[in-house]
PDB file of C-alpha atoms in Angstrom:
ATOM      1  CA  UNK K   6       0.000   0.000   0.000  1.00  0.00           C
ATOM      2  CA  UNK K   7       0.994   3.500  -0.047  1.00  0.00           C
ATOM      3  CA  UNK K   8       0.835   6.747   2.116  1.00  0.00           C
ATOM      4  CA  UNK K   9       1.259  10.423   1.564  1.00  0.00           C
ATOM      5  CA  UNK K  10       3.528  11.585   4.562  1.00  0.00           C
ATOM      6  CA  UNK K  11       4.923  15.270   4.839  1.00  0.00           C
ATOM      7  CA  UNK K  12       4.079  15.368   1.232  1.00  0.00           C
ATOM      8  CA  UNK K  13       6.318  12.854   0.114  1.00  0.00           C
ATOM      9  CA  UNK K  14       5.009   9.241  -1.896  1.00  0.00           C
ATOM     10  CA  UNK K  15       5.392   6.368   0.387  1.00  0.00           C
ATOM     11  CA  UNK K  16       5.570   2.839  -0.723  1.00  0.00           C
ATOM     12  CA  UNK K  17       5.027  -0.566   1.880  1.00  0.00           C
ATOM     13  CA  UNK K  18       5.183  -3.936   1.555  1.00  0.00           C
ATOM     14  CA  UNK K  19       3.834  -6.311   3.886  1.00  0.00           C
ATOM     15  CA  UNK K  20       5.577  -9.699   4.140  1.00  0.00           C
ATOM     16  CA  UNK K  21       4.883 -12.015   6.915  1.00  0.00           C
ATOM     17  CA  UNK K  22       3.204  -9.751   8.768  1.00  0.00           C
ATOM     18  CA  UNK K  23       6.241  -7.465   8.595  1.00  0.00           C
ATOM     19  CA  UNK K  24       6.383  -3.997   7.078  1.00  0.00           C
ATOM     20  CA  UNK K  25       9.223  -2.540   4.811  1.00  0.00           C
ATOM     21  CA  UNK K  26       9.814   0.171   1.967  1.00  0.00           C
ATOM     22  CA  UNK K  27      10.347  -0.754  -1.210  1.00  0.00           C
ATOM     23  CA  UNK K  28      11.541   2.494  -2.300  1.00  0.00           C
ATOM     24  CA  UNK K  29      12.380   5.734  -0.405  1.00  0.00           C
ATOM     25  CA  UNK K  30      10.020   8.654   0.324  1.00  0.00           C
ATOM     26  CA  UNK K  31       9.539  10.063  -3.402  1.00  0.00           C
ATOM     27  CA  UNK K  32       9.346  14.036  -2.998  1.00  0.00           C
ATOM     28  CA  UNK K  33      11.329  17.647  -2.228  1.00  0.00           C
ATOM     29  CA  UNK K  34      14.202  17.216  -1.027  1.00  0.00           C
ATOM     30  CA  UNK K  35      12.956  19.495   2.174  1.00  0.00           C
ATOM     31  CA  UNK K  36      10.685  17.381   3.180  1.00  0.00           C
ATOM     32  CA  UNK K  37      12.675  13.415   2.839  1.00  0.00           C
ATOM     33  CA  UNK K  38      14.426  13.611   6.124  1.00  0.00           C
ATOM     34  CA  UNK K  39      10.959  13.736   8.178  1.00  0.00           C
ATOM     35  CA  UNK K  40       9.516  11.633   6.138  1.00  0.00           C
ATOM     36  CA  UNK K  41      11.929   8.623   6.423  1.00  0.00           C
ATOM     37  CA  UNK K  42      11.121   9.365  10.586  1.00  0.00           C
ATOM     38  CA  UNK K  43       7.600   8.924  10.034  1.00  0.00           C
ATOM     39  CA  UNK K  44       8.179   6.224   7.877  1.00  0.00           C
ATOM     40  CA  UNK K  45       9.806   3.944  10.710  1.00  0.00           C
ATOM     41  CA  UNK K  46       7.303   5.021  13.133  1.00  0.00           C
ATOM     42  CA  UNK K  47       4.731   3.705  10.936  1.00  0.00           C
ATOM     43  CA  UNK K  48       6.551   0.250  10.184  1.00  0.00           C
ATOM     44  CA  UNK K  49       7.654   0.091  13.980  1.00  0.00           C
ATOM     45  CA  UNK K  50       4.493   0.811  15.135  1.00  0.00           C
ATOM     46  CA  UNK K  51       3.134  -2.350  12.735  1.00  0.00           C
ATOM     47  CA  UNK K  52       6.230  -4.520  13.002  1.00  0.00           C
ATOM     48  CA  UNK K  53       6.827  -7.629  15.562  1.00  0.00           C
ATOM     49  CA  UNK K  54      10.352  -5.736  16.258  1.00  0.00           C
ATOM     50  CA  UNK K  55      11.911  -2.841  14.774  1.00  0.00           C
ATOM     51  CA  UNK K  56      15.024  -5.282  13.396  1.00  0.00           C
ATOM     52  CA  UNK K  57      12.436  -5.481  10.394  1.00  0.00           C
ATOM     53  CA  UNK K  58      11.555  -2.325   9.387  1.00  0.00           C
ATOM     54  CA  UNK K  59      13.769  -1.071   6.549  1.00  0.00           C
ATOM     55  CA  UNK K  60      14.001   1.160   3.430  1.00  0.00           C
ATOM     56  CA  UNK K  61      14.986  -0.833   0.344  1.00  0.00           C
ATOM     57  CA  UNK K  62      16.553   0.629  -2.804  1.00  0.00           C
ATOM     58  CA  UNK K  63      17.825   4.178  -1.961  1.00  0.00           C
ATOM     59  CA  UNK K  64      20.092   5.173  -4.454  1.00  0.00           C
ATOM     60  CA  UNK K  65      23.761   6.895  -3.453  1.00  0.00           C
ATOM     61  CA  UNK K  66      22.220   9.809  -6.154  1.00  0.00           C
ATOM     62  CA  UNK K  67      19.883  10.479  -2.979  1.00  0.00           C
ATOM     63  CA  UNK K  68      22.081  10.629  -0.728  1.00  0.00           C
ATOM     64  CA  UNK K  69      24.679  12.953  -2.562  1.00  0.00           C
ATOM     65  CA  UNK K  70      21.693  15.456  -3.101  1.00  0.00           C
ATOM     66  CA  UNK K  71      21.718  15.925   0.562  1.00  0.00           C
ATOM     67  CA  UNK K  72      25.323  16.989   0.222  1.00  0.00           C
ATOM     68  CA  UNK K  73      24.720  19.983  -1.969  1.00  0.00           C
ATOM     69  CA  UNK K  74      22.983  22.084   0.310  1.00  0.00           C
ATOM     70  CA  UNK K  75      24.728  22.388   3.640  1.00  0.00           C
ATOM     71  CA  UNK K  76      21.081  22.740   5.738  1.00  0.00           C
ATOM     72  CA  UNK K  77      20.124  19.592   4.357  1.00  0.00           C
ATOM     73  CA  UNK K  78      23.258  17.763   4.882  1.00  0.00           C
ATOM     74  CA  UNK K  79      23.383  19.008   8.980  1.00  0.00           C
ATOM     75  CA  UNK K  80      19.452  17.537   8.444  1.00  0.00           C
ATOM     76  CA  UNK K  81      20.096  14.622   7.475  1.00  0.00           C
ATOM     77  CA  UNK K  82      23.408  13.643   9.246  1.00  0.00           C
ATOM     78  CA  UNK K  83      21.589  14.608  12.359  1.00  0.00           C
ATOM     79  CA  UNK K  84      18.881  11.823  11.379  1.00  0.00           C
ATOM     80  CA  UNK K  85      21.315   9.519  10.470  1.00  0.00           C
ATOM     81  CA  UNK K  86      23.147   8.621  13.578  1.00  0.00           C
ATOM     82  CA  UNK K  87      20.145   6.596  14.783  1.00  0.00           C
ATOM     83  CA  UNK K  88      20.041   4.982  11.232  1.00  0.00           C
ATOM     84  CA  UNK K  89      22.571   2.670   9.332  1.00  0.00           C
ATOM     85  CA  UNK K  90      23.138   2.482   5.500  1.00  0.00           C
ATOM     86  CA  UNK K  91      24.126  -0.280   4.234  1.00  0.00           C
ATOM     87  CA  UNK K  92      25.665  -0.712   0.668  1.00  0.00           C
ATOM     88  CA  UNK K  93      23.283  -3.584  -0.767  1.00  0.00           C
ATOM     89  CA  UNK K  94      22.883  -5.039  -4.602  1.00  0.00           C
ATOM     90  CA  UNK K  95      24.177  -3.443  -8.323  1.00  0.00           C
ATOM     91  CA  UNK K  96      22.357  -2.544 -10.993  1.00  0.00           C
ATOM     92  CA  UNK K  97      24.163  -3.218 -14.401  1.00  0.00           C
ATOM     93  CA  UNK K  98      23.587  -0.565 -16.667  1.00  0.00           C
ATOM     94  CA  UNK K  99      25.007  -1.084 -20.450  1.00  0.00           C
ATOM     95  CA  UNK K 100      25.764   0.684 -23.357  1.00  0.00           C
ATOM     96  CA  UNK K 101      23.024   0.224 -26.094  1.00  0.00           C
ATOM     97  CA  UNK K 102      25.787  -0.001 -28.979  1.00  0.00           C
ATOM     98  CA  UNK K 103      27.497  -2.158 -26.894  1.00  0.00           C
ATOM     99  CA  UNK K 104      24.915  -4.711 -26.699  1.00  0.00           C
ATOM    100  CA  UNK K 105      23.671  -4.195 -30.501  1.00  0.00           C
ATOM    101  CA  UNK K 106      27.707  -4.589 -32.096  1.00  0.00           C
ATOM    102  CA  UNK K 107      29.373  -7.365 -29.799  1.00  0.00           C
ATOM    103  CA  UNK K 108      32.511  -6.375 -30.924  1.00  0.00           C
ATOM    104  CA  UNK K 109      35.790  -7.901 -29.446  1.00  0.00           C
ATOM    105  CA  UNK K 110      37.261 -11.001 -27.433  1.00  0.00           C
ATOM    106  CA  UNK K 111      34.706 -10.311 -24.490  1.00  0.00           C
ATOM    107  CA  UNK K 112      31.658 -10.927 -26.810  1.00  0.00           C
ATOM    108  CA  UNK K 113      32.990 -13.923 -28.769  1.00  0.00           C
ATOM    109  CA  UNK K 114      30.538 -16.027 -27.122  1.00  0.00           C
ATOM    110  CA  UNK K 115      27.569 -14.253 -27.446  1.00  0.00           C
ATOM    111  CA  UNK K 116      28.239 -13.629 -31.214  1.00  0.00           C
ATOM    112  CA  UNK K 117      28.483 -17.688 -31.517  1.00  0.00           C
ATOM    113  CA  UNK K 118      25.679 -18.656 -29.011  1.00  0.00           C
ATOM    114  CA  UNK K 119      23.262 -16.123 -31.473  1.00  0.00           C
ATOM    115  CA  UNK K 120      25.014 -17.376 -34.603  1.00  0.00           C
ATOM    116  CA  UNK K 121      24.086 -20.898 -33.829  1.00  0.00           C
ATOM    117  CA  UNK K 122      20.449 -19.958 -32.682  1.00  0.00           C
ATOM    118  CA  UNK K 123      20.275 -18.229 -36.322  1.00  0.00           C
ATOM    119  CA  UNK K 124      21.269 -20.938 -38.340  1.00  0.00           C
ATOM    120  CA  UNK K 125      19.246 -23.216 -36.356  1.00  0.00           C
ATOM    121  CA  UNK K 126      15.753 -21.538 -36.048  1.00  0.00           C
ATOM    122  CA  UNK K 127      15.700 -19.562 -39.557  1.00  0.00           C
ATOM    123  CA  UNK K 128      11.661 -19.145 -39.635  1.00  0.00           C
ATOM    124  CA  UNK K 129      11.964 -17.570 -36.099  1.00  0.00           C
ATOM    125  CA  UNK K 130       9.139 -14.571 -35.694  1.00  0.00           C
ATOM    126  CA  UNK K 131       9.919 -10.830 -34.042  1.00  0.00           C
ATOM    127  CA  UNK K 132       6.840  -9.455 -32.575  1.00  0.00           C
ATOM    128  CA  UNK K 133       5.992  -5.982 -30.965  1.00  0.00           C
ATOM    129  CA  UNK K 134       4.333  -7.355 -27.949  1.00  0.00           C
ATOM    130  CA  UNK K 135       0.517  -7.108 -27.680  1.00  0.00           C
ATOM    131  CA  UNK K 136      -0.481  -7.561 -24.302  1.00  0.00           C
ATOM    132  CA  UNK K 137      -3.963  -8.953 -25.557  1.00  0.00           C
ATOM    133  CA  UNK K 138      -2.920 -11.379 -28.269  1.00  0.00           C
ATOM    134  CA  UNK K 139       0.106 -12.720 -26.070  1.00  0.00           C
ATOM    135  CA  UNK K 140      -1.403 -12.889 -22.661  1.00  0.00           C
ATOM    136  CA  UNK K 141      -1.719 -16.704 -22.302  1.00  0.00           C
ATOM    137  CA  UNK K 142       1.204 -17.570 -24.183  1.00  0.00           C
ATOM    138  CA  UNK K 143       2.885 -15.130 -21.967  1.00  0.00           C
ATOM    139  CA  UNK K 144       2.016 -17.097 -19.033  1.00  0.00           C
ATOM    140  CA  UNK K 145       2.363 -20.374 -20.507  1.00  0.00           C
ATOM    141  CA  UNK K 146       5.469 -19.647 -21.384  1.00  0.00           C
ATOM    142  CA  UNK K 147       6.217 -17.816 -17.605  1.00  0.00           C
ATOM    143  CA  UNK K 148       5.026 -21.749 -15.784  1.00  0.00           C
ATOM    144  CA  UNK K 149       7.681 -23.542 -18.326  1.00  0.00           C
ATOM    145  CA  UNK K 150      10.295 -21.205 -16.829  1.00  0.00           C
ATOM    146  CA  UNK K 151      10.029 -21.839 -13.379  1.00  0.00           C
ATOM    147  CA  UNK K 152       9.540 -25.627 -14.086  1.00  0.00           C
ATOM    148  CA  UNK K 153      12.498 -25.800 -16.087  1.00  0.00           C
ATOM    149  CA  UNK K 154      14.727 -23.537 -14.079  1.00  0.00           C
ATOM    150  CA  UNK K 155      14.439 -25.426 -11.042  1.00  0.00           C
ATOM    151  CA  UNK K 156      15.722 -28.756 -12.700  1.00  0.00           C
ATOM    152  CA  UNK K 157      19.299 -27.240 -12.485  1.00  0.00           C
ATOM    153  CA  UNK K 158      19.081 -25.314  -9.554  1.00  0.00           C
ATOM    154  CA  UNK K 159      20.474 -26.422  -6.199  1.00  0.00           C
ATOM    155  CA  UNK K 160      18.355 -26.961  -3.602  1.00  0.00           C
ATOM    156  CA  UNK K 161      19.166 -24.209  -1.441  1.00  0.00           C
ATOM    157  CA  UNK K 162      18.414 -21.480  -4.262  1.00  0.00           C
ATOM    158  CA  UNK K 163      15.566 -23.410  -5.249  1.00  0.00           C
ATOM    159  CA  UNK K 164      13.790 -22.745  -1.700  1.00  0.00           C
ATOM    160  CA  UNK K 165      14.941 -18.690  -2.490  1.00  0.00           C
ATOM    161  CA  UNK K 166      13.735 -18.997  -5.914  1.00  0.00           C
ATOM    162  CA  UNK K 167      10.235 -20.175  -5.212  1.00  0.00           C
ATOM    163  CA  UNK K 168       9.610 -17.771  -2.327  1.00  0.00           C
ATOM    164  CA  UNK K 169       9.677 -14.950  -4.949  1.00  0.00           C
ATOM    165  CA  UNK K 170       7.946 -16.714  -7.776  1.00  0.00           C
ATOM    166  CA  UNK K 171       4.426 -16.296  -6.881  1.00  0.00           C
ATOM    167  CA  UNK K 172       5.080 -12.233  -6.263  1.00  0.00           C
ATOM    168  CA  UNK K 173       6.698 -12.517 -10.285  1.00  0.00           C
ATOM    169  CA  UNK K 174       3.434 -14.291 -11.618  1.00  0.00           C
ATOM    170  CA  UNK K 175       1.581 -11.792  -9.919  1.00  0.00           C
ATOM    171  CA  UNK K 176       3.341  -8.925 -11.191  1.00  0.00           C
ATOM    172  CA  UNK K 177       3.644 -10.214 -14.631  1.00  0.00           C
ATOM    173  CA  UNK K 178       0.037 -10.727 -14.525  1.00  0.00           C
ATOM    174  CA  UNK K 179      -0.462  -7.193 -13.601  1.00  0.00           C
ATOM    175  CA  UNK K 180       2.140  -6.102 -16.155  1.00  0.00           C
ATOM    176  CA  UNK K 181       0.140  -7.444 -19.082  1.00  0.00           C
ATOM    177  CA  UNK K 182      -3.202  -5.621 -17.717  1.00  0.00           C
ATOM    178  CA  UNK K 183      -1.491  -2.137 -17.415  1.00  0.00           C
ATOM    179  CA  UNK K 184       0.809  -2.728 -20.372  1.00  0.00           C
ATOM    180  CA  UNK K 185      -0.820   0.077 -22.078  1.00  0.00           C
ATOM    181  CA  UNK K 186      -1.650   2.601 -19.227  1.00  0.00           C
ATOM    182  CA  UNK K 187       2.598   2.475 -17.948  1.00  0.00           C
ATOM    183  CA  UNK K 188       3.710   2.996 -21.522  1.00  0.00           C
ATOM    184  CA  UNK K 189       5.848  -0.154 -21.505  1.00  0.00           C
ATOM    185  CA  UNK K 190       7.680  -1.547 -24.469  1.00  0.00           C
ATOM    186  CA  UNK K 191       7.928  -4.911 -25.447  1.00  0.00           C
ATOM    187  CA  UNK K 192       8.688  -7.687 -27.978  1.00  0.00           C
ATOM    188  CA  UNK K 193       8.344 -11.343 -27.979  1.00  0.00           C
ATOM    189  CA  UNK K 194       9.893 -13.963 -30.426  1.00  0.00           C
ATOM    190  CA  UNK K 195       7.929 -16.720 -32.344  1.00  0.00           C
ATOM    191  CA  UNK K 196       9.435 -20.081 -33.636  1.00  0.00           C
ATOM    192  CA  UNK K 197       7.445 -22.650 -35.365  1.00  0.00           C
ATOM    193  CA  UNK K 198       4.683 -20.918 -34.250  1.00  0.00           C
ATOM    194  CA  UNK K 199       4.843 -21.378 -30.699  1.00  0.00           C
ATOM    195  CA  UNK K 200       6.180 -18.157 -28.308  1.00  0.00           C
ATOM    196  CA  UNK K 201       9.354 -19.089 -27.153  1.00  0.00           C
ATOM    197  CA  UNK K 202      10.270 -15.605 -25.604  1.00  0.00           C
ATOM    198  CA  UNK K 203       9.634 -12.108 -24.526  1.00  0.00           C
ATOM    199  CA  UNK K 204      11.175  -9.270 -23.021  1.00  0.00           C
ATOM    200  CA  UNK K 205       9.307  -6.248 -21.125  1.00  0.00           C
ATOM    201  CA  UNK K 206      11.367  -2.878 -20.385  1.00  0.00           C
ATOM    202  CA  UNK K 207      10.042   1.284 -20.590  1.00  0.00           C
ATOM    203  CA  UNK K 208      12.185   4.435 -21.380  1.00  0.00           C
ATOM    204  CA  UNK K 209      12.948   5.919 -18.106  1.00  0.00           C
ATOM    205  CA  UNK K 210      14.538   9.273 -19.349  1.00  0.00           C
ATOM    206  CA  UNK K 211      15.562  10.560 -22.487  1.00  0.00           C
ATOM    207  CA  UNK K 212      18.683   8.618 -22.614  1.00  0.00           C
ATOM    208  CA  UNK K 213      18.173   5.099 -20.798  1.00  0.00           C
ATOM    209  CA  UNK K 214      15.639   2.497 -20.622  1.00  0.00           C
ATOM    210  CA  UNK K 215      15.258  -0.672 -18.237  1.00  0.00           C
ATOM    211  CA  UNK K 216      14.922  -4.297 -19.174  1.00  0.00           C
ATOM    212  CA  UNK K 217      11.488  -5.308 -16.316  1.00  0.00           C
ATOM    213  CA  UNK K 218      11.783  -9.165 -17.345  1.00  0.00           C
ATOM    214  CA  UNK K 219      12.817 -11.397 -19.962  1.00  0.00           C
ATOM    215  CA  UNK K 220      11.779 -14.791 -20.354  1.00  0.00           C
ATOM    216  CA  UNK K 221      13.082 -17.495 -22.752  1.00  0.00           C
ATOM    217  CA  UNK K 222      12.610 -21.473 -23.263  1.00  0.00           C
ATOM    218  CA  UNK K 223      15.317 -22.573 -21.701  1.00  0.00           C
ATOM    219  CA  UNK K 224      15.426 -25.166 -24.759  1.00  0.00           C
ATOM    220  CA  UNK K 225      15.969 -23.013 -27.213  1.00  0.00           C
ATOM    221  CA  UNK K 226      19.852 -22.528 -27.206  1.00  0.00           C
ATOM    222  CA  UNK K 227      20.624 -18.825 -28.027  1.00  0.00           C
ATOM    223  CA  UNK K 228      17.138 -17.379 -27.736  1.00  0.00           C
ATOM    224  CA  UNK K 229      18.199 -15.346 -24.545  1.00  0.00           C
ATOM    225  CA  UNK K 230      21.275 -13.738 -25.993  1.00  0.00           C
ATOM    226  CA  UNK K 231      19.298 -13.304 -29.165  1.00  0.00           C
ATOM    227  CA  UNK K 232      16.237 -11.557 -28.011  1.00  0.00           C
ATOM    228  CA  UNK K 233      18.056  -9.214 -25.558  1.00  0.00           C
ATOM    229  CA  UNK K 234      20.295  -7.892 -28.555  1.00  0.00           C
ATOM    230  CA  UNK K 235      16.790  -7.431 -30.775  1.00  0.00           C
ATOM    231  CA  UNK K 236      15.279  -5.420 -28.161  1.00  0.00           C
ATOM    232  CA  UNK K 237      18.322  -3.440 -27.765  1.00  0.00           C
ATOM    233  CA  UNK K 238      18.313  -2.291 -31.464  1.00  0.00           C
ATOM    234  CA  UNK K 239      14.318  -1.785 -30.799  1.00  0.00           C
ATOM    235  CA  UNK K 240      15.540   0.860 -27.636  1.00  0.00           C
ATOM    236  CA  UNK K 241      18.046   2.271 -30.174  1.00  0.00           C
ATOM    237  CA  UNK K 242      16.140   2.441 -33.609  1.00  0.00           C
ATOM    238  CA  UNK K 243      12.115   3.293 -32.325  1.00  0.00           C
ATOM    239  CA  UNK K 244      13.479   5.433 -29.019  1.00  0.00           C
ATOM    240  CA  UNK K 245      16.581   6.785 -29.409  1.00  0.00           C
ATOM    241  CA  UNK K 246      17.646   5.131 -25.992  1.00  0.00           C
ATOM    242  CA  UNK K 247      21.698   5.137 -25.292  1.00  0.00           C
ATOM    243  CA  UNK K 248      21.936   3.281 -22.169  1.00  0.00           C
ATOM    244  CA  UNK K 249      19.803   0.206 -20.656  1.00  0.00           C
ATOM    245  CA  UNK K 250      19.572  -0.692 -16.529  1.00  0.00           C
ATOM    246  CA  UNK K 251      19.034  -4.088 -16.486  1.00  0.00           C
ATOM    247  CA  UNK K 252      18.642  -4.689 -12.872  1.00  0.00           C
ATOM    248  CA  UNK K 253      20.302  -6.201 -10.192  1.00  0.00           C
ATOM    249  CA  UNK K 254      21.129 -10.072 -10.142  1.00  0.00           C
ATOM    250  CA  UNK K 255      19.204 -10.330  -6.409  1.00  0.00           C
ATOM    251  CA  UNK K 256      22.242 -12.259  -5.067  1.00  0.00           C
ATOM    252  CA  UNK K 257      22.105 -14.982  -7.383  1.00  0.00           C
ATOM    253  CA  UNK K 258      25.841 -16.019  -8.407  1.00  0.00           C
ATOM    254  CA  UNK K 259      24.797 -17.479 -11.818  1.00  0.00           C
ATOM    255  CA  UNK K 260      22.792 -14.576 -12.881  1.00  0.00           C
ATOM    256  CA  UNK K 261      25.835 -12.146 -11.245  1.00  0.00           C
ATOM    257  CA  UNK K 262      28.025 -14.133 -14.056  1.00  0.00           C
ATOM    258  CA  UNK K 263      25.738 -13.098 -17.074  1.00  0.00           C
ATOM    259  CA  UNK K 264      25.208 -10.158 -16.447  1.00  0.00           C
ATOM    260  CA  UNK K 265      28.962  -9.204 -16.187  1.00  0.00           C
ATOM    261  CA  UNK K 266      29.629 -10.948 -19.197  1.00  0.00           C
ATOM    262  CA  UNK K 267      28.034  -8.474 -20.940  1.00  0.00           C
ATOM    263  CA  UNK K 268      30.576  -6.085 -19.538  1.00  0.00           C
ATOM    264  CA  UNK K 269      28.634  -3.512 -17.956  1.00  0.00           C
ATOM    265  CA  UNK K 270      29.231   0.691 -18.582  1.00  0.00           C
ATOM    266  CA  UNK K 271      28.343   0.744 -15.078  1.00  0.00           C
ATOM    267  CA  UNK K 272      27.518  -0.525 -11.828  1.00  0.00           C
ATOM    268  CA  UNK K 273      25.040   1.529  -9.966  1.00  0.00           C
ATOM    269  CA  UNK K 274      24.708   0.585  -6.155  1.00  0.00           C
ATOM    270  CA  UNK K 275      21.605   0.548  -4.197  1.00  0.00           C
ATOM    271  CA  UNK K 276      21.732   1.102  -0.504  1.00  0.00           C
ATOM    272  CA  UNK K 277      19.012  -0.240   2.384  1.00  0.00           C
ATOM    273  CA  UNK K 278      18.438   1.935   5.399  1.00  0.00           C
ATOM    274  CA  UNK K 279      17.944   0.520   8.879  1.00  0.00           C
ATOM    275  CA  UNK K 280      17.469   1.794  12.506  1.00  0.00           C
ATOM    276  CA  UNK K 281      20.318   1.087  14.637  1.00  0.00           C
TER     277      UNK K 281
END
């Protein structure tokens, strides 16, 4: 749910019974530093202990903001010595070129791995997605993913993995009934006339867009490398877009490992604020 406090946007999650942030007070920088206060009074005043209440997914941009104005800074020092920050996950944020080109050494692999999924599924289909005409095969395709993915999982990220799966259904579920309304952008990918993959993202400024989710049939050798390169040249050709944030890899080693092998521009930290 959500809450206005000292006119900033406020954004909770309940899980287990326990309330968080998933994002920082949205608003003037005057009016963030009481608002974060208020914020932990409300989760505290919910919570079974106050170790739980928490602000996800502040951005070190925030923080430096504070910096600029010496009032602010005193501010929000002041409220931070009952608080801790702590430095949490990366977002990867590439260059669109980059991504399109796979130029060089690094990329050799991804070059091959589409190369082969060219020569082997010619009559493969491009689609702007249509969150009417794809819907079920959306989902279909979503319920093969999870099945398949936990196959080669081990069974300690498995238990992670599932806790999170029924929020992702949820939201992708959601996703495809607001497609229109948030303005998001999306293609999917067709072979033999079955939809093998799609990928979901929206321009975020004038200059960079972000990659929501991206599903593939983990069958189809290639189709992951393939379709993330298609929908970069989408960004780049319909938007103009130089830069994509793909997200963080939520801790998970494997995905940490593709995601730098596409050799990030940057790495963008996020930052989680606790009481002390």
């Amino acid at each position: 749910f959500y809450a206005v406090i000292n006119k900033c946007f406020c954004l909770f999650i309940m899980t287990g019974g326990e309330l968080t942030m998933l994002l920082p007070p949205l608003g003037k920088k005057k009016h963030i530093t009481e608002a974060i206060v208020k914020c932990f009074e409300v989760m505290n005043a919910n919570n079974s202990s106050p170790y739980y209440s928490r602000i996800d997914y502040v951005q070190g941009s925030m923080l430096e903001e504070f910096l600029q104005n010496s009032d602010e800074a005193e501010s929000m020092f002041e409220m931070l010595e009952s608080y801790v920050i702590e430095k949490k996950l990366v977002d990867y944020i590439y260059e669109v070129n980059a991504l399109i080109e796979l130029r060089g050494n690094s990329y050799h692999t991804k070059r091959t791995e589409i190369n082969k999924f060219v020569k082997s599924y010619s009559g493969y289909v491009i689609e702007r997605l249509d969150s009417v005409k794809h819907k079920d095969e959306i989902v279909n395709l979503f319920n093969k993913w999870v099945s398949d993915r936990i196959k080669y999982m081990p069974k300690e990220e498995a238990e992670v993995f599932l806790e999170g799966i029924h929020q992702e259904r949820h939201a992708i579920k959601h996703m495809l009934k607001y497609y229109e309304e948030l303005s998001l952008i999306g293609i999917v990918i067709y072979i033999n006339g079955e939809l093998k993959g799609f990928t979901v993202g929206e321009r975020i400024n004038k200059n960079m867009a972000t990659v929501i989710i991206e599903k593939t049939d983990f069958e189809i050798l290639g189709c992951a490398q393939f379709i993330f390169r298609e929908f970069s040249k989408m960004l780049k050709e319909h938007y103009g877009v130089e830069y994509v944030n793909v997200g963080d890899d939520m801790g998970f080693e494997n995905l940490r490992k593709v995601k730098m092998s596409y050799r990030p521009f940057k790495l963008v930290p996020k930052y989680t604020i606790y009481q002390k």
